[in-house]
Tab-separated table of C-alpha atoms and ligand atoms in Angstrom:
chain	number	residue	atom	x	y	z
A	1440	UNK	CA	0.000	0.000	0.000
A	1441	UNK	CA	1.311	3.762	-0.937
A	1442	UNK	CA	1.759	6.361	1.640
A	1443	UNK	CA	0.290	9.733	1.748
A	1444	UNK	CA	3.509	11.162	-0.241
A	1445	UNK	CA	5.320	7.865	-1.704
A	1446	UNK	CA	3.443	5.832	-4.508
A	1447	UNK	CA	5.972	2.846	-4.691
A	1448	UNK	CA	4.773	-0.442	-3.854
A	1449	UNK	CA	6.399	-2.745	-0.855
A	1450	UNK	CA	9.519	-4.137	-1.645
A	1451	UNK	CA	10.387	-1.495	-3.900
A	1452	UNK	CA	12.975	0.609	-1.866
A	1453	UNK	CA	15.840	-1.050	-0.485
A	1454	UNK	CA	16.501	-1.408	3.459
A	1455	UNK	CA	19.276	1.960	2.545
A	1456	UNK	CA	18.833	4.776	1.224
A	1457	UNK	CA	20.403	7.801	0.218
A	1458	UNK	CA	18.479	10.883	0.537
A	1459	UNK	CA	19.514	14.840	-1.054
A	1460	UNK	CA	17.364	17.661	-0.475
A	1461	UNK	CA	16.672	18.155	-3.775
A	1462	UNK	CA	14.687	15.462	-5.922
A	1463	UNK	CA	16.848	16.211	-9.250
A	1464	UNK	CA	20.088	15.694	-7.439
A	1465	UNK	CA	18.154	12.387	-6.048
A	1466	UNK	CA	17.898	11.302	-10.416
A	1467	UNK	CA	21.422	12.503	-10.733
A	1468	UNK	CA	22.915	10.256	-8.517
A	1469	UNK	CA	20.678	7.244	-9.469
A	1470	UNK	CA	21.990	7.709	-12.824
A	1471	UNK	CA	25.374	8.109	-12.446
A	1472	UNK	CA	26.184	5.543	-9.637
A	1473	UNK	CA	23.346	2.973	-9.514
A	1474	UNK	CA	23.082	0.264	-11.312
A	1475	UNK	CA	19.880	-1.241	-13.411
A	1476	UNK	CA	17.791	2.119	-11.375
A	1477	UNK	CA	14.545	2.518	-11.950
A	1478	UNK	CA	12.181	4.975	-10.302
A	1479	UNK	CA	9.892	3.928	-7.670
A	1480	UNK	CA	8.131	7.148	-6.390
A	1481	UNK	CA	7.569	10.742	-7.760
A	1482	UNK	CA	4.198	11.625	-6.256
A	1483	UNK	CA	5.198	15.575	-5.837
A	1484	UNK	CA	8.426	15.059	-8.147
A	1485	UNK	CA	10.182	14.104	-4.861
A	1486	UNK	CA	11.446	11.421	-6.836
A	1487	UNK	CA	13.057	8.019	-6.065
A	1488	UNK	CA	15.273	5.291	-7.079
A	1489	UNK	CA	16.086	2.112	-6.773
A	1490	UNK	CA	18.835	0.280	-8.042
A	1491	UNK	CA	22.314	-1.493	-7.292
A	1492	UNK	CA	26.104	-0.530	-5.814
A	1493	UNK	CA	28.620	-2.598	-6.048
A	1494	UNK	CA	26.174	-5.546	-6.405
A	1495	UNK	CA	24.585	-4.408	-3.164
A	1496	UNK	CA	20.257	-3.186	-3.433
A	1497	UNK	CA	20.438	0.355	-2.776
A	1498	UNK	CA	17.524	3.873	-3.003
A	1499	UNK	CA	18.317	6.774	-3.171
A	1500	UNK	CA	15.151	9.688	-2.719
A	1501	UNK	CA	14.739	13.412	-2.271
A	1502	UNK	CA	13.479	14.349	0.929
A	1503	UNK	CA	12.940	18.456	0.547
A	1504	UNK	CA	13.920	21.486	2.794
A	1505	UNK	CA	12.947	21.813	6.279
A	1506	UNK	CA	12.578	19.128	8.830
A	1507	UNK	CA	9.028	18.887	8.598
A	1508	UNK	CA	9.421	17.888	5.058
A	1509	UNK	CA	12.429	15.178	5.932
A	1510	UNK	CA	9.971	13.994	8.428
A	1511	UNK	CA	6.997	13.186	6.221
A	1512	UNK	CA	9.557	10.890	3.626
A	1513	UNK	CA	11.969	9.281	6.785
A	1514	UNK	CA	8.818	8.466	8.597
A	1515	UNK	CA	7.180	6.946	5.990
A	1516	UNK	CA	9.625	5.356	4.233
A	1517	UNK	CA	10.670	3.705	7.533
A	1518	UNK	CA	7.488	3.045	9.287
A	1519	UNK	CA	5.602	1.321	5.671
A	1520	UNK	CA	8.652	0.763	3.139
A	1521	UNK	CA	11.035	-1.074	5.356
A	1522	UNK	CA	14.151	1.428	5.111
A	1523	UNK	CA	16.565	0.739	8.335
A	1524	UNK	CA	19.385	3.062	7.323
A	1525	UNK	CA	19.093	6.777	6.001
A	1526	UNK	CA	21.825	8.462	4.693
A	1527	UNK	CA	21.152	12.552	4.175
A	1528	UNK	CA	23.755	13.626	1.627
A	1529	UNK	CA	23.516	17.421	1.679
A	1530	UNK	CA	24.682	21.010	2.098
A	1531	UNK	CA	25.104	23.499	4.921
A	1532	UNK	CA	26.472	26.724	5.694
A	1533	UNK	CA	30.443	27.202	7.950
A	1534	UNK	CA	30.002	28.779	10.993
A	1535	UNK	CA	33.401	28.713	12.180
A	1536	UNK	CA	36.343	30.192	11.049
A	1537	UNK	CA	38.148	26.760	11.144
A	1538	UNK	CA	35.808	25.060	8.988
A	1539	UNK	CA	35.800	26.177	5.244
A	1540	UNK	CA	34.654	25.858	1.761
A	1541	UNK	CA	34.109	22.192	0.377
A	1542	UNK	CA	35.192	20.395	4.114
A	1543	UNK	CA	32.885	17.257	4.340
A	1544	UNK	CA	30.926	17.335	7.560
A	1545	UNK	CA	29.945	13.946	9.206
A	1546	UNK	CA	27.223	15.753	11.328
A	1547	UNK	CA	27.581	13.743	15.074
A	1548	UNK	CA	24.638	15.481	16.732
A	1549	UNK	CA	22.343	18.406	15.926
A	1550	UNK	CA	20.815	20.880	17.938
A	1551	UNK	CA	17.649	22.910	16.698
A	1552	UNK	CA	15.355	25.492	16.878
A	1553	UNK	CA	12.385	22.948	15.489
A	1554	UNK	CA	10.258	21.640	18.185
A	1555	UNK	CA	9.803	18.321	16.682
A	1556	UNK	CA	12.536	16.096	19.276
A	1557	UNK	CA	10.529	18.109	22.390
A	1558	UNK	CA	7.070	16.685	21.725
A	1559	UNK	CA	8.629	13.520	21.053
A	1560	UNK	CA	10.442	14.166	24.546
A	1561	UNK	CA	7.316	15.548	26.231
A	1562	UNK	CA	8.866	19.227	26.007
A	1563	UNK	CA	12.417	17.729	27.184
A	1564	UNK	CA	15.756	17.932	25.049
A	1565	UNK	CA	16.719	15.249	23.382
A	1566	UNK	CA	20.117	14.423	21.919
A	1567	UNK	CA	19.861	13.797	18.199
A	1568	UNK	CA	22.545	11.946	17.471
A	1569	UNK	CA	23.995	9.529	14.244
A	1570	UNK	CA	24.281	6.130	14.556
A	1571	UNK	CA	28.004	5.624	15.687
A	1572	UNK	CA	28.724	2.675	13.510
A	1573	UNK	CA	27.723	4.704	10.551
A	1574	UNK	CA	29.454	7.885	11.567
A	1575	UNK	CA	32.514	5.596	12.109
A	1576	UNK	CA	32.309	4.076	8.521
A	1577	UNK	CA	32.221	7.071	7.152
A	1578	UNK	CA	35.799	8.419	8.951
A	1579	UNK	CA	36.984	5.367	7.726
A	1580	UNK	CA	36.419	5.523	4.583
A	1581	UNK	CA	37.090	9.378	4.033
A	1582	UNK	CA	40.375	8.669	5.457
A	1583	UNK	CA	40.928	5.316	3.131
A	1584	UNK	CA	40.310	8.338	0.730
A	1585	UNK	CA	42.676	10.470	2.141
A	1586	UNK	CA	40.529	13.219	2.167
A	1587	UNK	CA	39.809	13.653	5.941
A	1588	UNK	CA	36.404	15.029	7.011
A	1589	UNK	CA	35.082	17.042	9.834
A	1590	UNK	CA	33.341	15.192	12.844
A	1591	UNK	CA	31.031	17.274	14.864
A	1592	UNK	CA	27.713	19.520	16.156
A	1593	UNK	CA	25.589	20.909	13.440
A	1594	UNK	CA	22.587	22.971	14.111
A	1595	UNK	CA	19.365	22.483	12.429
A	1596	UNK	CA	17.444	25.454	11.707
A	1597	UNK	CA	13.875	26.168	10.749
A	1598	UNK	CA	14.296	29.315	9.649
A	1599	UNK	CA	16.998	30.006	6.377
A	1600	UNK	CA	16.534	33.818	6.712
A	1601	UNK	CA	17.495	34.013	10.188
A	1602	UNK	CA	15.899	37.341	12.291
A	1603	UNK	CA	18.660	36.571	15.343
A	1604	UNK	CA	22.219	37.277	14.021
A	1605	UNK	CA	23.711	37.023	17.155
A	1606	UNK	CA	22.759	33.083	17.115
A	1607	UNK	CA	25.416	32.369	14.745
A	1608	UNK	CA	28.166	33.821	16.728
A	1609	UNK	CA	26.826	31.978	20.008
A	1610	UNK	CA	26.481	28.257	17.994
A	1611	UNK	CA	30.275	28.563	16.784
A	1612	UNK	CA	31.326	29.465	20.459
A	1613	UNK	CA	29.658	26.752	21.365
A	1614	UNK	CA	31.613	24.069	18.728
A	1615	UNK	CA	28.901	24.014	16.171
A	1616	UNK	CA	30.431	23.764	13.128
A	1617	UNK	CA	27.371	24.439	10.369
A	1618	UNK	CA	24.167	25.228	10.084
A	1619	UNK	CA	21.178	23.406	7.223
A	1620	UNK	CA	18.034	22.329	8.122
A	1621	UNK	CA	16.998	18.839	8.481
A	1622	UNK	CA	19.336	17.041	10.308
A	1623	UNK	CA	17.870	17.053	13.929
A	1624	UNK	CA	14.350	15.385	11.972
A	1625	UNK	CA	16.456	13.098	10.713
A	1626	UNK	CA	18.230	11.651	13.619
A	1627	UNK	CA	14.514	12.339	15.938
A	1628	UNK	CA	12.592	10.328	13.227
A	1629	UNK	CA	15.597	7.407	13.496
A	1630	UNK	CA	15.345	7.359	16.837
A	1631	UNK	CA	11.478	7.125	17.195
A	1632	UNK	CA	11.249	4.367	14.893
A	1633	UNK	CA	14.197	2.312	15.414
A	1634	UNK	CA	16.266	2.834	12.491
A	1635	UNK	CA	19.809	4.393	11.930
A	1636	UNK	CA	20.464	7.821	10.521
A	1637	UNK	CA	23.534	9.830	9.303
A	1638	UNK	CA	23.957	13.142	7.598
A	1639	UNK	CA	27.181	14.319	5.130
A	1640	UNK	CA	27.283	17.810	4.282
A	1641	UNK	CA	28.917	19.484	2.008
A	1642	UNK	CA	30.132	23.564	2.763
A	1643	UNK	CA	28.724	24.846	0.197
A	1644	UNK	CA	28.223	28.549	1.900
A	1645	UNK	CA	30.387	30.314	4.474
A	1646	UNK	CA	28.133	32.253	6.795
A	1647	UNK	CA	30.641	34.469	8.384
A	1648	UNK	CA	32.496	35.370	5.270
A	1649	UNK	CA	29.559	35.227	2.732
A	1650	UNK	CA	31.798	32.976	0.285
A	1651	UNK	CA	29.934	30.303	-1.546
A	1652	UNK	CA	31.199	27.638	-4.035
A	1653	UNK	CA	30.468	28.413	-7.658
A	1654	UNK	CA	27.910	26.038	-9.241
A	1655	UNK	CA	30.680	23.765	-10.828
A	1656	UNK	CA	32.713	22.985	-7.243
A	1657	UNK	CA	29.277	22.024	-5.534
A	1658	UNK	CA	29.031	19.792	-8.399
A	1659	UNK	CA	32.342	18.185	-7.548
A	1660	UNK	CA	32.358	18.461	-3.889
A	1661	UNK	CA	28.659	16.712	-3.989
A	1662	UNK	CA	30.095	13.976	-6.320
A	1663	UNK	CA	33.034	13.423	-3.857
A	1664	UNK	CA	30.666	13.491	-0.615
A	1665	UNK	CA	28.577	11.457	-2.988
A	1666	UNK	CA	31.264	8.630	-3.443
A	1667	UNK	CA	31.545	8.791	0.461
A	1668	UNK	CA	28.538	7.901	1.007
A	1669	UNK	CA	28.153	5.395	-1.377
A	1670	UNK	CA	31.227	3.967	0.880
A	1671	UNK	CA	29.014	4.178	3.729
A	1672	UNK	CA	25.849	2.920	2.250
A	1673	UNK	CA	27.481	-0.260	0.696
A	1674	UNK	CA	29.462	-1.452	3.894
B	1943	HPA	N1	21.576	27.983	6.176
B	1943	HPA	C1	20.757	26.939	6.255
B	1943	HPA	N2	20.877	25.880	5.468
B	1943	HPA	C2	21.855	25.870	4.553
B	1943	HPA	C3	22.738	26.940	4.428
B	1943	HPA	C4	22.580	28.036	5.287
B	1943	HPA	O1	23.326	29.001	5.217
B	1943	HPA	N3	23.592	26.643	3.414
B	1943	HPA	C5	23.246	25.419	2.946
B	1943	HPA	N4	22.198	24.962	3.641
Protein backbone atom coordinates (compact mmCIF):
# COMPACT_ATOMS: atom_id res chain seq x y z
CA UNK A 1 0.00 0.00 0.00
CA UNK A 2 1.31 3.76 -0.94
CA UNK A 3 1.76 6.36 1.64
CA UNK A 4 0.29 9.73 1.75
CA UNK A 5 3.51 11.16 -0.24
CA UNK A 6 5.32 7.87 -1.70
CA UNK A 7 3.44 5.83 -4.51
CA UNK A 8 5.97 2.85 -4.69
CA UNK A 9 4.77 -0.44 -3.85
CA UNK A 10 6.40 -2.74 -0.85
CA UNK A 11 9.52 -4.14 -1.65
CA UNK A 12 10.39 -1.49 -3.90
CA UNK A 13 12.97 0.61 -1.87
CA UNK A 14 15.84 -1.05 -0.49
CA UNK A 15 16.50 -1.41 3.46
CA UNK A 16 19.28 1.96 2.55
CA UNK A 17 18.83 4.78 1.22
CA UNK A 18 20.40 7.80 0.22
CA UNK A 19 18.48 10.88 0.54
CA UNK A 20 19.51 14.84 -1.05
CA UNK A 21 17.36 17.66 -0.48
CA UNK A 22 16.67 18.15 -3.77
CA UNK A 23 14.69 15.46 -5.92
CA UNK A 24 16.85 16.21 -9.25
CA UNK A 25 20.09 15.69 -7.44
CA UNK A 26 18.15 12.39 -6.05
CA UNK A 27 17.90 11.30 -10.42
CA UNK A 28 21.42 12.50 -10.73
CA UNK A 29 22.92 10.26 -8.52
CA UNK A 30 20.68 7.24 -9.47
CA UNK A 31 21.99 7.71 -12.82
CA UNK A 32 25.37 8.11 -12.45
CA UNK A 33 26.18 5.54 -9.64
CA UNK A 34 23.35 2.97 -9.51
CA UNK A 35 23.08 0.26 -11.31
CA UNK A 36 19.88 -1.24 -13.41
CA UNK A 37 17.79 2.12 -11.38
CA UNK A 38 14.55 2.52 -11.95
CA UNK A 39 12.18 4.97 -10.30
CA UNK A 40 9.89 3.93 -7.67
CA UNK A 41 8.13 7.15 -6.39
CA UNK A 42 7.57 10.74 -7.76
CA UNK A 43 4.20 11.63 -6.26
CA UNK A 44 5.20 15.58 -5.84
CA UNK A 45 8.43 15.06 -8.15
CA UNK A 46 10.18 14.10 -4.86
CA UNK A 47 11.45 11.42 -6.84
CA UNK A 48 13.06 8.02 -6.06
CA UNK A 49 15.27 5.29 -7.08
CA UNK A 50 16.09 2.11 -6.77
CA UNK A 51 18.83 0.28 -8.04
CA UNK A 52 22.31 -1.49 -7.29
CA UNK A 53 26.10 -0.53 -5.81
CA UNK A 54 28.62 -2.60 -6.05
CA UNK A 55 26.17 -5.55 -6.40
CA UNK A 56 24.58 -4.41 -3.16
CA UNK A 57 20.26 -3.19 -3.43
CA UNK A 58 20.44 0.36 -2.78
CA UNK A 59 17.52 3.87 -3.00
CA UNK A 60 18.32 6.77 -3.17
CA UNK A 61 15.15 9.69 -2.72
CA UNK A 62 14.74 13.41 -2.27
CA UNK A 63 13.48 14.35 0.93
CA UNK A 64 12.94 18.46 0.55
CA UNK A 65 13.92 21.49 2.79
CA UNK A 66 12.95 21.81 6.28
CA UNK A 67 12.58 19.13 8.83
CA UNK A 68 9.03 18.89 8.60
CA UNK A 69 9.42 17.89 5.06
CA UNK A 70 12.43 15.18 5.93
CA UNK A 71 9.97 13.99 8.43
CA UNK A 72 7.00 13.19 6.22
CA UNK A 73 9.56 10.89 3.63
CA UNK A 74 11.97 9.28 6.79
CA UNK A 75 8.82 8.47 8.60
CA UNK A 76 7.18 6.95 5.99
CA UNK A 77 9.63 5.36 4.23
CA UNK A 78 10.67 3.70 7.53
CA UNK A 79 7.49 3.05 9.29
CA UNK A 80 5.60 1.32 5.67
CA UNK A 81 8.65 0.76 3.14
CA UNK A 82 11.03 -1.07 5.36
CA UNK A 83 14.15 1.43 5.11
CA UNK A 84 16.56 0.74 8.33
CA UNK A 85 19.38 3.06 7.32
CA UNK A 86 19.09 6.78 6.00
CA UNK A 87 21.82 8.46 4.69
CA UNK A 88 21.15 12.55 4.18
CA UNK A 89 23.76 13.63 1.63
CA UNK A 90 23.52 17.42 1.68
CA UNK A 91 24.68 21.01 2.10
CA UNK A 92 25.10 23.50 4.92
CA UNK A 93 26.47 26.72 5.69
CA UNK A 94 30.44 27.20 7.95
CA UNK A 95 30.00 28.78 10.99
CA UNK A 96 33.40 28.71 12.18
CA UNK A 97 36.34 30.19 11.05
CA UNK A 98 38.15 26.76 11.14
CA UNK A 99 35.81 25.06 8.99
CA UNK A 100 35.80 26.18 5.24
CA UNK A 101 34.65 25.86 1.76
CA UNK A 102 34.11 22.19 0.38
CA UNK A 103 35.19 20.39 4.11
CA UNK A 104 32.89 17.26 4.34
CA UNK A 105 30.93 17.33 7.56
CA UNK A 106 29.95 13.95 9.21
CA UNK A 107 27.22 15.75 11.33
CA UNK A 108 27.58 13.74 15.07
CA UNK A 109 24.64 15.48 16.73
CA UNK A 110 22.34 18.41 15.93
CA UNK A 111 20.81 20.88 17.94
CA UNK A 112 17.65 22.91 16.70
CA UNK A 113 15.35 25.49 16.88
CA UNK A 114 12.38 22.95 15.49
CA UNK A 115 10.26 21.64 18.18
CA UNK A 116 9.80 18.32 16.68
CA UNK A 117 12.54 16.10 19.28
CA UNK A 118 10.53 18.11 22.39
CA UNK A 119 7.07 16.68 21.72
CA UNK A 120 8.63 13.52 21.05
CA UNK A 121 10.44 14.17 24.55
CA UNK A 122 7.32 15.55 26.23
CA UNK A 123 8.87 19.23 26.01
CA UNK A 124 12.42 17.73 27.18
CA UNK A 125 15.76 17.93 25.05
CA UNK A 126 16.72 15.25 23.38
CA UNK A 127 20.12 14.42 21.92
CA UNK A 128 19.86 13.80 18.20
CA UNK A 129 22.54 11.95 17.47
CA UNK A 130 23.99 9.53 14.24
CA UNK A 131 24.28 6.13 14.56
CA UNK A 132 28.00 5.62 15.69
CA UNK A 133 28.72 2.67 13.51
CA UNK A 134 27.72 4.70 10.55
CA UNK A 135 29.45 7.88 11.57
CA UNK A 136 32.51 5.60 12.11
CA UNK A 137 32.31 4.08 8.52
CA UNK A 138 32.22 7.07 7.15
CA UNK A 139 35.80 8.42 8.95
CA UNK A 140 36.98 5.37 7.73
CA UNK A 141 36.42 5.52 4.58
CA UNK A 142 37.09 9.38 4.03
CA UNK A 143 40.37 8.67 5.46
CA UNK A 144 40.93 5.32 3.13
CA UNK A 145 40.31 8.34 0.73
CA UNK A 146 42.68 10.47 2.14
CA UNK A 147 40.53 13.22 2.17
CA UNK A 148 39.81 13.65 5.94
CA UNK A 149 36.40 15.03 7.01
CA UNK A 150 35.08 17.04 9.83
CA UNK A 151 33.34 15.19 12.84
CA UNK A 152 31.03 17.27 14.86
CA UNK A 153 27.71 19.52 16.16
CA UNK A 154 25.59 20.91 13.44
CA UNK A 155 22.59 22.97 14.11
CA UNK A 156 19.37 22.48 12.43
CA UNK A 157 17.44 25.45 11.71
CA UNK A 158 13.88 26.17 10.75
CA UNK A 159 14.30 29.31 9.65
CA UNK A 160 17.00 30.01 6.38
CA UNK A 161 16.53 33.82 6.71
CA UNK A 162 17.49 34.01 10.19
CA UNK A 163 15.90 37.34 12.29
CA UNK A 164 18.66 36.57 15.34
CA UNK A 165 22.22 37.28 14.02
CA UNK A 166 23.71 37.02 17.16
CA UNK A 167 22.76 33.08 17.12
CA UNK A 168 25.42 32.37 14.74
CA UNK A 169 28.17 33.82 16.73
CA UNK A 170 26.83 31.98 20.01
CA UNK A 171 26.48 28.26 17.99
CA UNK A 172 30.28 28.56 16.78
CA UNK A 173 31.33 29.46 20.46
CA UNK A 174 29.66 26.75 21.36
CA UNK A 175 31.61 24.07 18.73
CA UNK A 176 28.90 24.01 16.17
CA UNK A 177 30.43 23.76 13.13
CA UNK A 178 27.37 24.44 10.37
CA UNK A 179 24.17 25.23 10.08
CA UNK A 180 21.18 23.41 7.22
CA UNK A 181 18.03 22.33 8.12
CA UNK A 182 17.00 18.84 8.48
CA UNK A 183 19.34 17.04 10.31
CA UNK A 184 17.87 17.05 13.93
CA UNK A 185 14.35 15.38 11.97
CA UNK A 186 16.46 13.10 10.71
CA UNK A 187 18.23 11.65 13.62
CA UNK A 188 14.51 12.34 15.94
CA UNK A 189 12.59 10.33 13.23
CA UNK A 190 15.60 7.41 13.50
CA UNK A 191 15.34 7.36 16.84
CA UNK A 192 11.48 7.13 17.20
CA UNK A 193 11.25 4.37 14.89
CA UNK A 194 14.20 2.31 15.41
CA UNK A 195 16.27 2.83 12.49
CA UNK A 196 19.81 4.39 11.93
CA UNK A 197 20.46 7.82 10.52
CA UNK A 198 23.53 9.83 9.30
CA UNK A 199 23.96 13.14 7.60
CA UNK A 200 27.18 14.32 5.13
CA UNK A 201 27.28 17.81 4.28
CA UNK A 202 28.92 19.48 2.01
CA UNK A 203 30.13 23.56 2.76
CA UNK A 204 28.72 24.85 0.20
CA UNK A 205 28.22 28.55 1.90
CA UNK A 206 30.39 30.31 4.47
CA UNK A 207 28.13 32.25 6.79
CA UNK A 208 30.64 34.47 8.38
CA UNK A 209 32.50 35.37 5.27
CA UNK A 210 29.56 35.23 2.73
CA UNK A 211 31.80 32.98 0.28
CA UNK A 212 29.93 30.30 -1.55
CA UNK A 213 31.20 27.64 -4.04
CA UNK A 214 30.47 28.41 -7.66
CA UNK A 215 27.91 26.04 -9.24
CA UNK A 216 30.68 23.76 -10.83
CA UNK A 217 32.71 22.98 -7.24
CA UNK A 218 29.28 22.02 -5.53
CA UNK A 219 29.03 19.79 -8.40
CA UNK A 220 32.34 18.18 -7.55
CA UNK A 221 32.36 18.46 -3.89
CA UNK A 222 28.66 16.71 -3.99
CA UNK A 223 30.10 13.98 -6.32
CA UNK A 224 33.03 13.42 -3.86
CA UNK A 225 30.67 13.49 -0.61
CA UNK A 226 28.58 11.46 -2.99
CA UNK A 227 31.26 8.63 -3.44
CA UNK A 228 31.55 8.79 0.46
CA UNK A 229 28.54 7.90 1.01
CA UNK A 230 28.15 5.39 -1.38
CA UNK A 231 31.23 3.97 0.88
CA UNK A 232 29.01 4.18 3.73
CA UNK A 233 25.85 2.92 2.25
CA UNK A 234 27.48 -0.26 0.70
CA UNK A 235 29.46 -1.45 3.89
N1 LIG B 1 21.58 27.98 6.18
C1 LIG B 1 20.76 26.94 6.26
N2 LIG B 1 20.88 25.88 5.47
C2 LIG B 1 21.86 25.87 4.55
C3 LIG B 1 22.74 26.94 4.43
C4 LIG B 1 22.58 28.04 5.29
O1 LIG B 1 23.33 29.00 5.22
N3 LIG B 1 23.59 26.64 3.41
C5 LIG B 1 23.25 25.42 2.95
N4 LIG B 1 22.20 24.96 3.64
Amino acid sequence: MATPHISASPGDFAEVVLMPGDPLRARYISERFLENARPVTSVRNMLGFTGTFRGKRLSVMGHGMGVPSISIYATELVRTYGAKVLIRVGSCGALRTDVKLRDVIVAMGAGTDSNVNRMRAMGHDFPAVADFTLARRAVEAAEKRNKPVRVGNVFTSDLFYHPQEALNATLAKMGILAVEMEIAGLYGVAAEFGARALALLTVSDHILTGEHLSPEDRQTTFDEMIELAFDVAAS
